[in-house]
Short mmCIF file of C-alpha atoms in Angstrom, two decimals:
data_model
loop_
_atom_site.label_atom_id
_atom_site.label_comp_id
_atom_site.label_asym_id
_atom_site.label_seq_id
_atom_site.Cartn_x
_atom_site.Cartn_y
_atom_site.Cartn_z
CA UNK A 1 3.30 -24.83 0.14
CA UNK A 2 2.70 -22.96 -3.18
CA UNK A 3 -0.77 -21.96 -4.40
CA UNK A 4 -1.68 -21.82 -8.11
CA UNK A 5 -4.64 -19.56 -9.23
CA UNK A 6 -6.45 -19.92 -12.59
CA UNK A 7 -6.60 -16.25 -13.79
CA UNK A 8 -9.01 -17.18 -16.65
CA UNK A 9 -11.85 -17.14 -14.03
CA UNK A 10 -13.03 -14.03 -12.37
CA UNK A 11 -13.17 -15.21 -8.85
CA UNK A 12 -9.91 -17.12 -8.73
CA UNK A 13 -8.15 -14.29 -10.62
CA UNK A 14 -9.28 -11.93 -7.81
CA UNK A 15 -8.18 -14.31 -5.14
CA UNK A 16 -4.88 -14.96 -6.90
CA UNK A 17 -4.09 -11.19 -7.26
CA UNK A 18 -4.80 -10.73 -3.68
CA UNK A 19 -2.74 -13.60 -2.58
CA UNK A 20 0.19 -12.49 -4.90
CA UNK A 21 0.08 -9.05 -3.46
CA UNK A 22 0.13 -10.21 -0.02
CA UNK A 23 3.08 -12.49 -0.79
CA UNK A 24 5.11 -9.72 -2.35
CA UNK A 25 4.45 -7.49 0.69
CA UNK A 26 5.57 -10.28 2.87
CA UNK A 27 8.91 -10.79 1.03
CA UNK A 28 7.89 -13.85 -0.85
CA UNK A 29 8.09 -14.77 -4.49
CA UNK A 30 5.30 -14.92 -7.06
CA UNK A 31 5.18 -16.08 -10.55
CA UNK A 32 3.12 -13.94 -13.02
CA UNK A 33 2.36 -14.11 -16.81
CA UNK A 34 3.63 -11.38 -19.09
CA UNK A 35 3.42 -10.74 -22.72
CA UNK A 36 6.69 -12.44 -23.44
CA UNK A 37 7.36 -15.37 -20.94
CA UNK A 38 6.32 -16.09 -17.35
CA UNK A 39 8.32 -14.23 -14.75
CA UNK A 40 9.37 -14.80 -11.21
CA UNK A 41 9.05 -11.58 -9.21
CA UNK A 42 9.56 -9.83 -5.84
CA UNK A 43 9.33 -6.42 -4.33
CA UNK A 44 12.07 -4.45 -6.13
CA UNK A 45 12.90 -2.63 -2.86
CA UNK A 46 13.23 -5.76 -0.74
CA UNK A 47 16.86 -6.93 -1.05
CA UNK A 48 16.15 -10.13 0.84
CA UNK A 49 13.35 -11.04 -1.50
CA UNK A 50 15.51 -10.28 -4.53
CA UNK A 51 18.21 -12.51 -3.13
CA UNK A 52 15.56 -15.25 -2.73
CA UNK A 53 14.69 -14.73 -6.31
CA UNK A 54 18.25 -15.22 -7.46
CA UNK A 55 18.56 -18.28 -5.29
CA UNK A 56 15.34 -19.85 -6.74
CA UNK A 57 16.76 -19.34 -10.26
CA UNK A 58 20.31 -20.54 -9.16
CA UNK A 59 21.80 -17.31 -10.53
CA UNK A 60 24.30 -14.93 -9.18
CA UNK A 61 24.32 -11.18 -8.64
CA UNK A 62 26.50 -10.79 -11.79
CA UNK A 63 23.32 -10.97 -13.82
CA UNK A 64 21.15 -8.20 -12.28
CA UNK A 65 17.32 -8.46 -12.25
CA UNK A 66 15.15 -6.06 -14.37
CA UNK A 67 12.17 -4.14 -12.99
CA UNK A 68 8.62 -4.23 -14.26
CA UNK A 69 6.47 -1.23 -13.78
CA UNK A 70 2.70 -0.66 -14.08
CA UNK A 71 2.52 2.80 -15.63
CA UNK A 72 4.73 5.10 -17.71
CA UNK A 73 4.85 7.73 -14.79
CA UNK A 74 6.48 5.22 -12.38
CA UNK A 75 9.68 5.48 -14.40
CA UNK A 76 10.26 9.08 -13.39
CA UNK A 77 10.71 8.02 -9.73
CA UNK A 78 13.22 5.32 -10.53
CA UNK A 79 15.84 6.91 -12.94
CA UNK A 80 18.24 9.75 -12.74
CA UNK A 81 16.51 11.37 -15.77
CA UNK A 82 14.25 10.22 -18.57
CA UNK A 83 15.95 11.43 -21.86
CA UNK A 84 13.97 12.24 -24.98
CA UNK A 85 15.01 8.88 -26.58
CA UNK A 86 13.61 7.00 -23.65
CA UNK A 87 10.37 8.93 -23.85
CA UNK A 88 10.12 8.17 -27.60
CA UNK A 89 10.60 4.47 -27.01
CA UNK A 90 8.16 4.34 -24.07
CA UNK A 91 5.47 6.10 -26.17
CA UNK A 92 6.10 3.83 -29.04
CA UNK A 93 6.44 0.38 -27.31
CA UNK A 94 5.00 0.49 -23.75
CA UNK A 95 3.20 -1.39 -22.60
CA UNK A 96 4.95 -4.12 -24.61
CA UNK A 97 8.08 -6.03 -25.42
CA UNK A 98 10.83 -3.52 -25.08
CA UNK A 99 13.26 -3.14 -22.06
CA UNK A 100 15.12 0.02 -21.52
CA UNK A 101 18.26 0.33 -19.53
CA UNK A 102 18.77 3.69 -17.88
CA UNK A 103 20.77 5.09 -14.82
CA UNK A 104 18.78 4.62 -11.70
CA UNK A 105 18.04 7.40 -9.20
CA UNK A 106 20.95 7.37 -6.70
CA UNK A 107 18.50 7.84 -3.78
CA UNK A 108 16.87 4.42 -4.30
CA UNK A 109 17.71 1.78 -1.67
CA UNK A 110 17.54 -1.36 -3.63
CA UNK A 111 19.90 -4.34 -4.60
CA UNK A 112 19.08 -5.83 -7.88
CA UNK A 113 22.49 -7.32 -8.45
CA UNK A 114 25.63 -5.96 -9.93
CA UNK A 115 23.84 -3.33 -12.05
CA UNK A 116 26.51 -0.66 -11.90
CA UNK A 117 24.15 2.08 -11.13
CA UNK A 118 21.63 1.18 -13.77
CA UNK A 119 18.27 -0.38 -14.00
CA UNK A 120 16.41 -2.25 -16.87
CA UNK A 121 12.75 -1.24 -16.89
CA UNK A 122 9.73 -2.59 -18.85
CA UNK A 123 5.98 -2.22 -18.71
CA UNK A 124 4.41 -5.48 -19.86
CA UNK A 125 1.36 -5.84 -21.97
CA UNK A 126 -0.62 -8.34 -19.83
CA UNK A 127 -3.71 -7.46 -17.81
CA UNK A 128 -2.79 -9.73 -14.86
CA UNK A 129 0.78 -8.42 -14.56
CA UNK A 130 -0.40 -4.85 -14.84
CA UNK A 131 -2.99 -5.21 -12.16
CA UNK A 132 -0.58 -6.72 -9.74
CA UNK A 133 2.14 -4.03 -10.55
CA UNK A 134 -0.40 -1.21 -10.06
CA UNK A 135 -1.25 -2.72 -6.60
CA UNK A 136 2.16 -3.38 -5.25
CA UNK A 137 4.41 -1.10 -7.24
CA UNK A 138 7.62 -1.93 -9.10
CA UNK A 139 8.68 -5.51 -9.06
CA UNK A 140 12.03 -7.08 -9.68
CA UNK A 141 11.18 -9.81 -12.35
CA UNK A 142 13.23 -12.36 -14.14
CA UNK A 143 12.15 -15.10 -16.49
CA UNK A 144 10.52 -18.00 -14.46
CA UNK A 145 13.08 -20.67 -15.00
CA UNK A 146 16.15 -22.13 -13.33
CA UNK A 147 19.18 -20.59 -15.01
CA UNK A 148 20.27 -22.62 -18.04
CA UNK A 149 16.70 -24.11 -18.44
CA UNK A 150 14.23 -23.00 -21.07
CA UNK A 151 11.95 -19.95 -19.99
CA UNK A 152 8.47 -20.95 -18.85
CA UNK A 153 5.65 -20.16 -21.29
CA UNK A 154 3.00 -21.76 -18.95
CA UNK A 155 2.45 -21.65 -15.21
CA UNK A 156 2.87 -25.43 -15.06
CA UNK A 157 6.42 -25.10 -16.65
CA UNK A 158 7.27 -22.63 -13.98
CA UNK A 159 5.99 -24.84 -11.26
CA UNK A 160 8.03 -27.77 -12.59
CA UNK A 161 11.22 -25.76 -12.36
CA UNK A 162 10.74 -23.53 -9.39
CA UNK A 163 8.46 -25.55 -7.12
CA UNK A 164 7.89 -24.35 -3.61
CA UNK A 165 10.48 -21.59 -3.74
CA UNK A 166 7.61 -19.54 -5.12
CA UNK A 167 4.45 -18.81 -2.80
CA UNK A 168 1.99 -17.90 -5.51
CA UNK A 169 1.57 -18.77 -9.20
CA UNK A 170 -0.67 -16.79 -11.33
CA UNK A 171 -1.81 -18.88 -14.24
CA UNK A 172 -2.75 -16.76 -17.18
CA UNK A 173 -2.63 -19.40 -19.86
CA UNK A 174 0.11 -19.97 -22.42
CA UNK A 175 2.20 -17.04 -23.46
CA UNK A 176 2.80 -18.70 -26.83
CA UNK A 177 6.30 -18.99 -28.29
CA UNK A 178 8.92 -17.93 -25.76
CA UNK A 179 10.24 -14.76 -27.36
CA UNK A 180 12.18 -12.45 -25.00
CA UNK A 181 11.81 -8.66 -24.85
CA UNK A 182 14.20 -6.58 -26.84
CA UNK A 183 16.71 -4.58 -24.72
CA UNK A 184 17.99 -1.10 -25.41
CA UNK A 185 20.82 0.57 -23.46
CA UNK A 186 20.46 4.27 -23.07
CA UNK A 187 23.17 4.84 -20.47
CA UNK A 188 25.88 5.91 -22.91
CA UNK A 189 26.28 8.65 -25.53
CA UNK A 190 24.56 6.42 -28.09
CA UNK A 191 21.76 4.00 -27.87
CA UNK A 192 22.79 0.25 -28.19
CA UNK A 193 20.54 -2.69 -28.80
CA UNK A 194 21.81 -5.24 -26.15
CA UNK A 195 19.28 -7.92 -27.29
CA UNK A 196 16.95 -8.12 -30.34
CA UNK A 197 13.83 -9.88 -29.32
CA UNK A 198 10.20 -9.23 -29.88
CA UNK A 199 10.78 -5.72 -31.13
CA UNK A 200 13.05 -5.48 -34.15
CA UNK A 201 16.23 -3.40 -34.39
CA UNK A 202 14.79 -1.64 -37.40
CA UNK A 203 11.59 -0.58 -35.47
CA UNK A 204 13.71 0.71 -32.67
CA UNK A 205 15.87 2.69 -35.08
CA UNK A 206 12.88 4.14 -36.75
CA UNK A 207 11.55 5.61 -33.46
CA UNK A 208 14.89 6.94 -32.53
CA UNK A 209 15.56 8.34 -35.99
CA UNK A 210 18.92 6.65 -36.51
CA UNK A 211 20.30 3.97 -38.78
CA UNK A 212 19.65 0.34 -37.60
CA UNK A 213 23.28 -0.40 -37.98
CA UNK A 214 24.36 2.21 -35.53
CA UNK A 215 22.52 0.42 -32.66
CA UNK A 216 24.88 -2.63 -32.80
#
């Protein structure tokens, strides 16, 4: 049976965050608000929980799950190296609406899907998400919807789609218009914008000091 916690109230927010942390540590799924859309999340290092996440979304491993972090410093333990371009983007846009793809550290024992040695990282600008992430550590998070359906911008929309496959729903109110994060791939010789979302290509290009058209 799922539990929904109203995070607009201090007491229920504290109870909800405690319940969500317990669920994550017990290999169960949680739904949390972010600054883009609601996300469905699990312990990033728990392969069984990540598989449960993919099943809940009716999604295959060919679409790997990204990872949310609660601080800049967490990144250094997850990737093979943090190049100057990644540092610049992190300083400019984190916490915020930019996801960065980097080679992950080969020593990490995780299974996020067919990621081909890479990981997509983001630090969200939402107090509820950040508090949970700082408690439990990196989480594998995808949009809180069944594949092919619209992403959830409210907790109720997530409940309607995901139901009892999720143990805890953290209701942080409406996220507003469902605009996804932008995605930048830094695994090759040159940066590539994989998806232009909340952060414009021009803004990314300005930080990197390159022409916007070179990011295509």
